[in-house]
CSV table of C-alpha atoms and ligand atoms in Angstrom, one decimal:
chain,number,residue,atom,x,y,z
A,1,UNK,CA,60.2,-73.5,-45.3
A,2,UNK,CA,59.3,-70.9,-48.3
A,3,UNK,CA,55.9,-68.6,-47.3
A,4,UNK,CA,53.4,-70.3,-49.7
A,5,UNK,CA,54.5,-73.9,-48.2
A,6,UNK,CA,54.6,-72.3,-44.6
A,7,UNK,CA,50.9,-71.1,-45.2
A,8,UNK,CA,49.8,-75.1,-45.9
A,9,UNK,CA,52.1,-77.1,-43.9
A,10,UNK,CA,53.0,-74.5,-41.0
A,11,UNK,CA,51.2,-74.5,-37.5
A,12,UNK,CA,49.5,-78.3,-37.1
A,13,UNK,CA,49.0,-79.5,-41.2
A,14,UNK,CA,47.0,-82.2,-40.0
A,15,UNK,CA,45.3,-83.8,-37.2
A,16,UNK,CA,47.6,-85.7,-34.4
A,17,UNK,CA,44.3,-87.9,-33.3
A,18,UNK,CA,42.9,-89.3,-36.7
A,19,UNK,CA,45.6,-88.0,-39.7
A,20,UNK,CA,42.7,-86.0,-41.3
A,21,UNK,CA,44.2,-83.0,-43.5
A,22,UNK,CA,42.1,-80.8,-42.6
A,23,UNK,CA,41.9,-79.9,-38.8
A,24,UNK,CA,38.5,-81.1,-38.2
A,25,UNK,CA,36.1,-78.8,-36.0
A,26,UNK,CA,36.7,-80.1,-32.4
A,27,UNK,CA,33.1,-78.8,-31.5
A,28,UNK,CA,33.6,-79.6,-27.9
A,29,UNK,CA,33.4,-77.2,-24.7
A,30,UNK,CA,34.9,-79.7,-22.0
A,31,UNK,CA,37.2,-82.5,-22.3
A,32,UNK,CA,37.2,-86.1,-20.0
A,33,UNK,CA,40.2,-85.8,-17.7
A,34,UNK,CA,42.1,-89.3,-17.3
A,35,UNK,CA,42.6,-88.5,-13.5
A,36,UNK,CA,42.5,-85.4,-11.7
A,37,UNK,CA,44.6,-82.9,-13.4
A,38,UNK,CA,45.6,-85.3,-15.9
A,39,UNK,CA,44.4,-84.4,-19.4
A,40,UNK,CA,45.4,-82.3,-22.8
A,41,UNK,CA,42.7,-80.2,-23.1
A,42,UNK,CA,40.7,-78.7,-20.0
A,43,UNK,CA,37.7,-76.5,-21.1
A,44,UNK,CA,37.9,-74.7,-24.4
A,45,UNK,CA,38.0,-71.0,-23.5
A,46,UNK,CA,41.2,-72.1,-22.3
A,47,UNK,CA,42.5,-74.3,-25.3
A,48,UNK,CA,40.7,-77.0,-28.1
A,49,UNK,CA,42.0,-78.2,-30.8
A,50,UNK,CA,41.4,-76.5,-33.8
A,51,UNK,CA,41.2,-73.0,-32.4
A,52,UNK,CA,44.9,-74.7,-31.4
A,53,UNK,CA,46.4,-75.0,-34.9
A,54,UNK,CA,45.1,-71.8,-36.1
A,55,UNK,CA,47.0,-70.2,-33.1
A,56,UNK,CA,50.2,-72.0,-33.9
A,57,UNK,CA,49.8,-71.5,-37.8
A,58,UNK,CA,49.5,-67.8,-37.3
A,59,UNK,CA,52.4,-67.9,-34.8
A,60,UNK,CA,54.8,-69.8,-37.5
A,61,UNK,CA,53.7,-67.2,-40.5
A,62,UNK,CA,54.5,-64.2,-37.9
A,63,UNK,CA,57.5,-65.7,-36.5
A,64,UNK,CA,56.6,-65.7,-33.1
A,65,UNK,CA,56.2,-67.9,-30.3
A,66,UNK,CA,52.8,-68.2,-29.6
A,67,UNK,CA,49.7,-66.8,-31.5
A,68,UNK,CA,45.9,-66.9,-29.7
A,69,UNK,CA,42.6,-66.2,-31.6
A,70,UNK,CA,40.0,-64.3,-31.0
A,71,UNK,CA,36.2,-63.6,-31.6
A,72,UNK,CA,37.5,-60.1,-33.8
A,73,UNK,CA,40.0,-57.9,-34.5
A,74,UNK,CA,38.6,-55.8,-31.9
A,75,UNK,CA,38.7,-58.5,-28.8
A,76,UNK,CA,42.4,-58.9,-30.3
A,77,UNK,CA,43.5,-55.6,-29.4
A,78,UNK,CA,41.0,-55.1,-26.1
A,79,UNK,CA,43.1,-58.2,-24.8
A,80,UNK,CA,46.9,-56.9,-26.0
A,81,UNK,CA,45.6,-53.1,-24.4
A,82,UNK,CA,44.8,-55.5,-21.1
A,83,UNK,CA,48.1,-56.0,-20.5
A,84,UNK,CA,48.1,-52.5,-19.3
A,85,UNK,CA,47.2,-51.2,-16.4
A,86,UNK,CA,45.5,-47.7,-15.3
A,87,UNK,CA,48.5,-45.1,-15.3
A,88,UNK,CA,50.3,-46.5,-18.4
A,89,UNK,CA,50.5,-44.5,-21.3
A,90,UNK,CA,50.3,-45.6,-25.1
A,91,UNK,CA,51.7,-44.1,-28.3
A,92,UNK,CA,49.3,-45.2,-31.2
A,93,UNK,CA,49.6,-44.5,-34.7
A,94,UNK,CA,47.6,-41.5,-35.8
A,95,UNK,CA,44.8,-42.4,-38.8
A,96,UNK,CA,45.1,-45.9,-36.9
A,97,UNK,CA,41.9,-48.2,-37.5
A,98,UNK,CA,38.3,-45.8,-36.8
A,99,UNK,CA,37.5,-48.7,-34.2
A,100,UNK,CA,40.9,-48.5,-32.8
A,101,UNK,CA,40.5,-45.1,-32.0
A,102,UNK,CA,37.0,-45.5,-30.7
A,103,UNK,CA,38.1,-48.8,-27.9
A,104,UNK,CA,40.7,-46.1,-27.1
A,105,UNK,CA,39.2,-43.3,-26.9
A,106,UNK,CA,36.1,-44.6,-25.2
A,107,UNK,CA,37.0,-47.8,-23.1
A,108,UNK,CA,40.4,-47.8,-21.9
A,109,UNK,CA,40.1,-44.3,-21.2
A,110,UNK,CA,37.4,-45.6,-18.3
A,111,UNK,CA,40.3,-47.4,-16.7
A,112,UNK,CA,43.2,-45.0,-16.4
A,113,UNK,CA,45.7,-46.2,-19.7
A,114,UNK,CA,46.3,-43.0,-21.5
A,115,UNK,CA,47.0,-43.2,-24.9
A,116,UNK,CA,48.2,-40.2,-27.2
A,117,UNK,CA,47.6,-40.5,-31.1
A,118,UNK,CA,51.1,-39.6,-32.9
A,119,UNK,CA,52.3,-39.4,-36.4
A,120,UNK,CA,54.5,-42.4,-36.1
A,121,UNK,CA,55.8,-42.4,-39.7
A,122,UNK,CA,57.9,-39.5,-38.5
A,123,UNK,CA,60.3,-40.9,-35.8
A,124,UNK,CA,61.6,-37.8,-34.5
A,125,UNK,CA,57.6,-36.9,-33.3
A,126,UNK,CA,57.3,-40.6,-31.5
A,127,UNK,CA,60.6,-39.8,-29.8
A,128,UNK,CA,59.6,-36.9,-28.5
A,129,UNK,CA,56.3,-37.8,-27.4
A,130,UNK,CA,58.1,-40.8,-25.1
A,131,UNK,CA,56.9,-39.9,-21.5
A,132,UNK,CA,58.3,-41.7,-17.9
A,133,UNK,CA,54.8,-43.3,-17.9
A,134,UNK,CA,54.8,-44.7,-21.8
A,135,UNK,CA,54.9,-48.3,-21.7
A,136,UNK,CA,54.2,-49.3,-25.8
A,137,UNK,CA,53.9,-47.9,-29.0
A,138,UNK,CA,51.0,-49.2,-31.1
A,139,UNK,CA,51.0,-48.5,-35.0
A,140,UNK,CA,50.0,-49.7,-38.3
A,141,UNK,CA,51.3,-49.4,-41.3
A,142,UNK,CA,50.4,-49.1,-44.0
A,143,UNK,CA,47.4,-47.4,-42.5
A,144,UNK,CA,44.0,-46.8,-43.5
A,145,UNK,CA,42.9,-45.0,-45.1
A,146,UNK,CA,46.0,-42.9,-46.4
A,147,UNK,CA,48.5,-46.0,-46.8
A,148,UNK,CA,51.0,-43.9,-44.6
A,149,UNK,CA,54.1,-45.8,-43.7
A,150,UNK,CA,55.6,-46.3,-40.7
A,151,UNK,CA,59.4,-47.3,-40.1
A,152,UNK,CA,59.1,-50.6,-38.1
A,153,UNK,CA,63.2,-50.7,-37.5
A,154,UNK,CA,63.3,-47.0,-36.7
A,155,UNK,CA,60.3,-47.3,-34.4
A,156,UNK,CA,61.7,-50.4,-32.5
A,157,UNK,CA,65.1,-48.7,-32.3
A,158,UNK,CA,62.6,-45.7,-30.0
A,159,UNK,CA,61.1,-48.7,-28.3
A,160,UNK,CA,64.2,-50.7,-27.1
A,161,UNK,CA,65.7,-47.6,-26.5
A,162,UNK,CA,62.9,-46.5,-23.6
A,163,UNK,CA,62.2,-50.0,-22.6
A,164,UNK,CA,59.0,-50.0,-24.7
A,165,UNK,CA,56.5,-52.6,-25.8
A,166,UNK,CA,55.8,-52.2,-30.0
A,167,UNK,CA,52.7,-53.4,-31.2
A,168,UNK,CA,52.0,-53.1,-34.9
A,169,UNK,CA,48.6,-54.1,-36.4
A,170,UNK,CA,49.7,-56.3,-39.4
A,171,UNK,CA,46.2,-56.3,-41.2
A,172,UNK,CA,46.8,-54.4,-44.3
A,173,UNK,CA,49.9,-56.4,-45.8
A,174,UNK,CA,49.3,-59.9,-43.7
A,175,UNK,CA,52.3,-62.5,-42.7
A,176,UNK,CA,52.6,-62.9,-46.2
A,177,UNK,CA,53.7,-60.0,-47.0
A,178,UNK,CA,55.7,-58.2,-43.8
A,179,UNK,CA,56.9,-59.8,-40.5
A,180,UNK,CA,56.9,-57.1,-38.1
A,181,UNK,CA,58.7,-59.4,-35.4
A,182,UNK,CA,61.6,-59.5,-38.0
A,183,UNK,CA,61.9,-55.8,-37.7
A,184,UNK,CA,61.7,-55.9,-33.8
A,185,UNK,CA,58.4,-55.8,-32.7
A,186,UNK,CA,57.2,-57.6,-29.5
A,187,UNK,CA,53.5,-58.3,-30.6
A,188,UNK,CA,51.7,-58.7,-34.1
A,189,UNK,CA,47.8,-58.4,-34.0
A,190,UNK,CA,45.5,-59.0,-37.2
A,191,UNK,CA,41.9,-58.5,-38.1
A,192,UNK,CA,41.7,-61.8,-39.6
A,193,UNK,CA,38.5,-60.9,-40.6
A,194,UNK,CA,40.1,-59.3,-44.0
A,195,UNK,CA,42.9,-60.9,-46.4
A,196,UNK,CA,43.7,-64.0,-43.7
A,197,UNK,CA,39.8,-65.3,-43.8
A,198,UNK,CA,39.5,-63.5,-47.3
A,199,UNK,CA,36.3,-64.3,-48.6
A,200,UNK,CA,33.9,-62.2,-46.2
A,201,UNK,CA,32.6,-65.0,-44.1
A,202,UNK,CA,34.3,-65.0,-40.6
A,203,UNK,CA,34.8,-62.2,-38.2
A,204,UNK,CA,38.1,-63.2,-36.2
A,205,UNK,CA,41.4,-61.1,-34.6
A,206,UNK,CA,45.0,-62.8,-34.2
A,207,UNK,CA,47.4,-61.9,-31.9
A,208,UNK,CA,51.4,-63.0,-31.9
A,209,UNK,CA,53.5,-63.0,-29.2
A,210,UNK,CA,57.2,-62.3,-30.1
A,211,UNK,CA,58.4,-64.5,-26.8
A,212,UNK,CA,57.2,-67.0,-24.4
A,213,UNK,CA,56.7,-65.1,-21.9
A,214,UNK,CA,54.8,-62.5,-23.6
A,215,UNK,CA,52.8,-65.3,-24.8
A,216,UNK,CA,51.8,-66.6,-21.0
A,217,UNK,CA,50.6,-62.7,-20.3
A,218,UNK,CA,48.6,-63.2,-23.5
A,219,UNK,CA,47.3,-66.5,-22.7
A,220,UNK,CA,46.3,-65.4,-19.1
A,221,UNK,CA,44.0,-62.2,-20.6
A,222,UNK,CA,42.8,-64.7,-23.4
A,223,UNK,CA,41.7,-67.2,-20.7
A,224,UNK,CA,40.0,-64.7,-17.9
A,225,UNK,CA,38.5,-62.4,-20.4
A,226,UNK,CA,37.4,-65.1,-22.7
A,227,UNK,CA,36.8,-63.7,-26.2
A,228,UNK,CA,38.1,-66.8,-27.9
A,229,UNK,CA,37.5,-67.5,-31.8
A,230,UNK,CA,34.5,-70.7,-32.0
A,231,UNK,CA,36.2,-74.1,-33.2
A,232,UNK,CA,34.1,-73.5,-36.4
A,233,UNK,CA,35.4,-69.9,-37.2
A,234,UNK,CA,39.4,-70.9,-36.4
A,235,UNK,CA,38.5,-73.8,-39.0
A,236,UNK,CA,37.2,-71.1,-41.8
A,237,UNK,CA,40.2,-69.3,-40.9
A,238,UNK,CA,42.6,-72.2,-41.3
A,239,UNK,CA,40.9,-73.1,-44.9
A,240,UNK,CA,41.3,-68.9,-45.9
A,241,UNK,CA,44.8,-68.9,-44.9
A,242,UNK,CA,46.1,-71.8,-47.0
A,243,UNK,CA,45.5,-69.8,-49.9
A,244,UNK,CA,46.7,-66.1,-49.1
A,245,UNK,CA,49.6,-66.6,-50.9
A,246,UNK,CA,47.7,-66.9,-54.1
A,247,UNK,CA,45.2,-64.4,-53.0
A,248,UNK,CA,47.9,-61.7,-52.2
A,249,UNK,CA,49.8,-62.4,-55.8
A,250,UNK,CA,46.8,-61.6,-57.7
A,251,UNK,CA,45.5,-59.2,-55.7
A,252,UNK,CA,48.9,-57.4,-56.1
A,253,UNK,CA,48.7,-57.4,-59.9
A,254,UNK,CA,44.7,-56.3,-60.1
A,255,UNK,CA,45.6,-53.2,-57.8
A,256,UNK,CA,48.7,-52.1,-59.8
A,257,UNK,CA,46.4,-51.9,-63.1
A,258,UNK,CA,43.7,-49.9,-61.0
A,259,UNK,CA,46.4,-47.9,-59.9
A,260,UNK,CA,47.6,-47.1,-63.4
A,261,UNK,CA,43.9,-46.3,-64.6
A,262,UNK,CA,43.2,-43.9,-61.3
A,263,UNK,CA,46.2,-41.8,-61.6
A,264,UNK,CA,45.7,-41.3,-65.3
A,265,UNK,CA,42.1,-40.6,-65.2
A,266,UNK,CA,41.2,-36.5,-64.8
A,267,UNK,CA,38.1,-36.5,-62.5
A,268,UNK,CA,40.7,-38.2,-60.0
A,269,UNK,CA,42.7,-35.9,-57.6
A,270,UNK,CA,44.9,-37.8,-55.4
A,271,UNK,CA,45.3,-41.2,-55.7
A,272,UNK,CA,47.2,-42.7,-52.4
A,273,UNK,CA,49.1,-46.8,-53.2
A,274,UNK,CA,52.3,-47.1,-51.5
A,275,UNK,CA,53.9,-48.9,-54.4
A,276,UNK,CA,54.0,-45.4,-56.2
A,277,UNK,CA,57.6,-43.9,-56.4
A,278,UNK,CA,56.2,-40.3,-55.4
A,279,UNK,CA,54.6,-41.8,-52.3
A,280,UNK,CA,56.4,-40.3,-49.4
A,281,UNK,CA,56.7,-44.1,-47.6
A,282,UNK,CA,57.3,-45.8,-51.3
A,283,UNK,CA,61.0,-46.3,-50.2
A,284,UNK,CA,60.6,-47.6,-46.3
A,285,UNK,CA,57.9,-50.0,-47.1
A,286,UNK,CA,59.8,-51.8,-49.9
A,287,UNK,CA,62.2,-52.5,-47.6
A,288,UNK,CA,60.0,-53.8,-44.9
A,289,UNK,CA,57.8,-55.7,-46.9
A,290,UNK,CA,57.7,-57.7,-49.9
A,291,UNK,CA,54.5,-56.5,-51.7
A,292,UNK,CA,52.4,-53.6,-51.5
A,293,UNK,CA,48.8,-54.8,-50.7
A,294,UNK,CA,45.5,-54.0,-52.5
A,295,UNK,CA,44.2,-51.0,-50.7
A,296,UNK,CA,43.9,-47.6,-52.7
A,297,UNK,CA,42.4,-44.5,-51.5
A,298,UNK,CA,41.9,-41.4,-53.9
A,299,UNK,CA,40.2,-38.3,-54.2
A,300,UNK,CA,37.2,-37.1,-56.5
A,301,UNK,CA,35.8,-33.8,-56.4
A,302,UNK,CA,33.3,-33.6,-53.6
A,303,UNK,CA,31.5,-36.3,-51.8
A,304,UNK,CA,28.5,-36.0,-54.3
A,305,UNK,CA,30.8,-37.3,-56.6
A,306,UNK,CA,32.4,-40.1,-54.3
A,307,UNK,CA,28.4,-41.0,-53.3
A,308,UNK,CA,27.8,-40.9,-57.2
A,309,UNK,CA,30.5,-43.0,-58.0
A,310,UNK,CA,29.6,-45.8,-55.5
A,311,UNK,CA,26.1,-45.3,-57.0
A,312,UNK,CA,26.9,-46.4,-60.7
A,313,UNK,CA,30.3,-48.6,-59.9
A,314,UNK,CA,28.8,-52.4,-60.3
A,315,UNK,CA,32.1,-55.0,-59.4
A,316,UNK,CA,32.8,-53.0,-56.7
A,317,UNK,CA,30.6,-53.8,-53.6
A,318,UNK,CA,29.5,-50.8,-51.4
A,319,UNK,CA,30.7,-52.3,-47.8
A,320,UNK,CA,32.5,-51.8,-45.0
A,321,UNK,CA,35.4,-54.2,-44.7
A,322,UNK,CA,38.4,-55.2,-47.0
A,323,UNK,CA,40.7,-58.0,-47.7
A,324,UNK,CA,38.6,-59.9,-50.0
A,325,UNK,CA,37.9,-61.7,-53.1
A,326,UNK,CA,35.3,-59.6,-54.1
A,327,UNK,CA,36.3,-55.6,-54.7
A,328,UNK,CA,34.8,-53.1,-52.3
A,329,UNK,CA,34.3,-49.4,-52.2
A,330,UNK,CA,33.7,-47.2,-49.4
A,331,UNK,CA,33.9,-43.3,-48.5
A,332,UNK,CA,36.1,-43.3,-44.9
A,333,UNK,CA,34.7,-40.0,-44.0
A,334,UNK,CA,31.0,-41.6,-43.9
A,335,UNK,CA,31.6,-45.4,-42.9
A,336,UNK,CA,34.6,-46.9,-41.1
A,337,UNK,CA,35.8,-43.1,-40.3
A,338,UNK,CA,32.5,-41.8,-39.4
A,339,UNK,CA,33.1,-42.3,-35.5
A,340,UNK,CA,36.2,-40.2,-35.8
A,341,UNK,CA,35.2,-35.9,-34.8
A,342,UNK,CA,35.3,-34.3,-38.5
A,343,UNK,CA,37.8,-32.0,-37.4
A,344,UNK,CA,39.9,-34.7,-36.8
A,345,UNK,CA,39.4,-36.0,-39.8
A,346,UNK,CA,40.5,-33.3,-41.8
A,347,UNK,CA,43.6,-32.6,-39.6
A,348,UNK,CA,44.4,-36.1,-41.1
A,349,UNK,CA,43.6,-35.4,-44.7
A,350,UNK,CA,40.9,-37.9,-45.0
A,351,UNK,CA,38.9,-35.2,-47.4
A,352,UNK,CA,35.2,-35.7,-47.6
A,353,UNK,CA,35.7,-36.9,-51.2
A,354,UNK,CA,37.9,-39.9,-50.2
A,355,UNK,CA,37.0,-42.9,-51.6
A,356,UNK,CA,38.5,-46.4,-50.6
A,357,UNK,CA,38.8,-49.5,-52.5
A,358,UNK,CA,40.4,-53.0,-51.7
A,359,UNK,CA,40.8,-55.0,-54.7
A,360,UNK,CA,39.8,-58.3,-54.9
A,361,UNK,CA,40.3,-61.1,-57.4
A,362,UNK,CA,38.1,-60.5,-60.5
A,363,UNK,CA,39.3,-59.9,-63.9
A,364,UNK,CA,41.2,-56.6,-63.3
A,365,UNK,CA,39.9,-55.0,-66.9
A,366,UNK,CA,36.6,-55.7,-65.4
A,367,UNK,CA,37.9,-53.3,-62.8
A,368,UNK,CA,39.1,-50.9,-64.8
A,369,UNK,CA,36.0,-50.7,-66.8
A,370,UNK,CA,33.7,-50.3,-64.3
A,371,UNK,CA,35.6,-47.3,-62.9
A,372,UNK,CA,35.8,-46.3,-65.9
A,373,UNK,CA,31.8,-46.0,-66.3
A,374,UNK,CA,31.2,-44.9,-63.3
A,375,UNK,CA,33.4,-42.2,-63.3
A,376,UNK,CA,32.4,-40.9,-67.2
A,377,UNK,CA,28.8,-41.1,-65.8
A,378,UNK,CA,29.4,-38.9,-62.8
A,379,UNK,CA,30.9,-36.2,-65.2
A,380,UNK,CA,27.9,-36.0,-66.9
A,381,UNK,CA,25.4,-35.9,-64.4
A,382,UNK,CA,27.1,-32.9,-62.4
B,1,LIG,C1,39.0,-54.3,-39.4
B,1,LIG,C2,40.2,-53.9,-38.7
B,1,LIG,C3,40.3,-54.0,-37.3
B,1,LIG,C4,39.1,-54.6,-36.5
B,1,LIG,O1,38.9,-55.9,-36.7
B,1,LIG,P1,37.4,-56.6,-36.6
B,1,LIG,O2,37.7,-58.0,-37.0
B,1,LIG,O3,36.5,-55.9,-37.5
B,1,LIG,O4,37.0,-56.5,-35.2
B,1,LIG,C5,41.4,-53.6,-36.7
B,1,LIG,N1,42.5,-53.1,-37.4
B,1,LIG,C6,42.4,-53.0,-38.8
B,1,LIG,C7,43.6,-52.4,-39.5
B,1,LIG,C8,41.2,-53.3,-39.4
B,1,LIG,O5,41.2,-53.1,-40.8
């Protein structure tokens, strides 16, 4: 099955009970057992229905065995880090997700897992960093904000080679555009609260398990911690996911003309998009993935400029968050970077003039124009 058909008729494409075509909302918390013991569904932090076919559609699009939902990105990765234990070290991917850093950083820290933060689009430098106690490597790539890429068959040679867990946080391209598992990794996690929803109305985190066996440690966390996705969410979810193929088609095409306006405008310094030819991971992410995604970062001036520019800018929403139909803008080093030390921050090159945008699906001269004003404006006025 081709990926736009997967994403309709994959997982369950229609109710097993009643034939309905859209997974209705099993709003249910306990289910009548036949006899002791005897029944399908138990008590629904453990498994319903329609939380159900989400998990085995996002399992299908990843190429995995199982896939469980969650209440966010975040209780995502707080259950895959809980299959570690105090002692057990973690390689994670440098500029990783601000939140990423901060559950890190701040939570599991509390309960003995160790994590070190690593350039992992150099492999030599995750090699090296390989301790006896290392149990995973967590990336993402592309990440955010910089779009650096990470080698997902170099990486998992490093990880089979210690005996190593790799985790990667799909988010930025989506199923539809890279399959980690294809390129050897054990687990693939998503905020599914950016393209998969895609229309800035559910906050949800997916997590695939590469084997059964993974899956049954994953279902175990899922059902004693208990931050499952509501039947109503994993519905939402279901409905935004039959049309990411679209979605990520058109989304592709809006970013490249933004692209093409940002690095020919001169009040624009840097502009960071992974399907440029002088990016330095332009080469390894073609080969991993089939599109580039609709994130760009680039560089004005100063962050006067940046905050002046998200002032006058009026398609492009001022919000945290990405992945949807609408076009947002957002400085990193103020909002979803802000929890991140500022020293830290510039060690990474995320420049207080940074600005962020994921494009969404309006008319992509619209786009263009409104940068275009916004940025002629800010010349102007400083
Ligand atoms: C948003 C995001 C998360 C966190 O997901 P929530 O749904 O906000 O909890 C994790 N990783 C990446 C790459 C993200 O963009």
């Amino acid at each position: 099955m081709r990926k736009k058909t997967q994403l309709i008729h994959g997982g369950v494409s229609r109710d097993p009970y009643t034939g309905a075509v859209s997974i209705p909302i099993y709003q249910a918390s306990t289910y009548k057992q036949d006899g002791v013991g005897n029944f399908k569904y138990e008590y629904a932090r453990t498994g319903n229905p329609t939380r159900e076919a989400l998990e085995k559609l996002i399992a299908d699009l990843e190429g995995g065995a199982r896939g469980f939902a969650f209440a966010s990105g975040m209780a995502a990765i707080t259950a895959t880090v809980q299959l570690f234990r105090a002692g057990d070290h973690l390689l994670v991917t440098d500029d990783v997700y601000g939140g990423t850093f901060r559950v890190m950083d701040k939570i599991f820290s509390r309960f003995g897992v160790d994590v070190s933060f690593v350039d992992t689009s150099d492999p030599e430098t995750v090699s090296k960093s390989v301790r006896p106690e290392t149990k995973a490597i967590f990336i993402e790539t592309p990440t955010n904000p910089l779009l650096k890429i990470t080698n997902l068959e170099a990486i998992s040679g490093i990880a089979k080679e210690n005996g190593l867990k790799l985790i990667v946080d799909n988010t930025f391209s989506t199923p539809y555009w890279q399959n980690p598992i294809a390129h050897g990794a054990d687990i693939v996690l998503h905020s599914a609260t950016k393209y998969l929803g895609g229309h800035s109305d559910v906050v949800a985190g997916l997590v695939v398990a590469k084997d059964e066996q993974l899956g049954e440690e994953l279902h175990f966390v899922q059902n004693s911690t208990g931050g499952v996705l509501a039947p109503h969410d994993s519905w939402l979810l279901i409905r935004g996911i039959k049309t990411l193929g679209i979605r990520m088609e058109e989304i592709e095409k809006n970013t490249e003309e933004v692209v093409r306006f940002l690095t020919g405008h001169d009040a624009v310094g840097k502009v960071y998009y992974p399907g440029l030819t002088d990016h330095p991971g332009h080469d390894v992410h073609q080969k991993q993935a089939g599109g580039f995604g609709g994130m760009i970062s680039f560089t004005v001036e100063s962050q006067e400029k940046a905050l002046s520019l998200l002032e006058k800018v009026r398609y492009f929403t001022l919000a945290e968050s990405l992945g949807a139909v609408e076009s947002l803008i957002s400085i990193p080093s103020l909002m979803t970077h802000a929890s991140i030390p500022k020293e830290r921050r510039h060690e990474l090159g995320i420049e207080d003039g940074l600005v962020r945008i994921s494009v969404g699906l309006e008319d992509p001269l619209d786009l263009v124009e409104d940068l275009e004003q916004a940025l002629a404006a800010n010349e102007i006025h400083v």
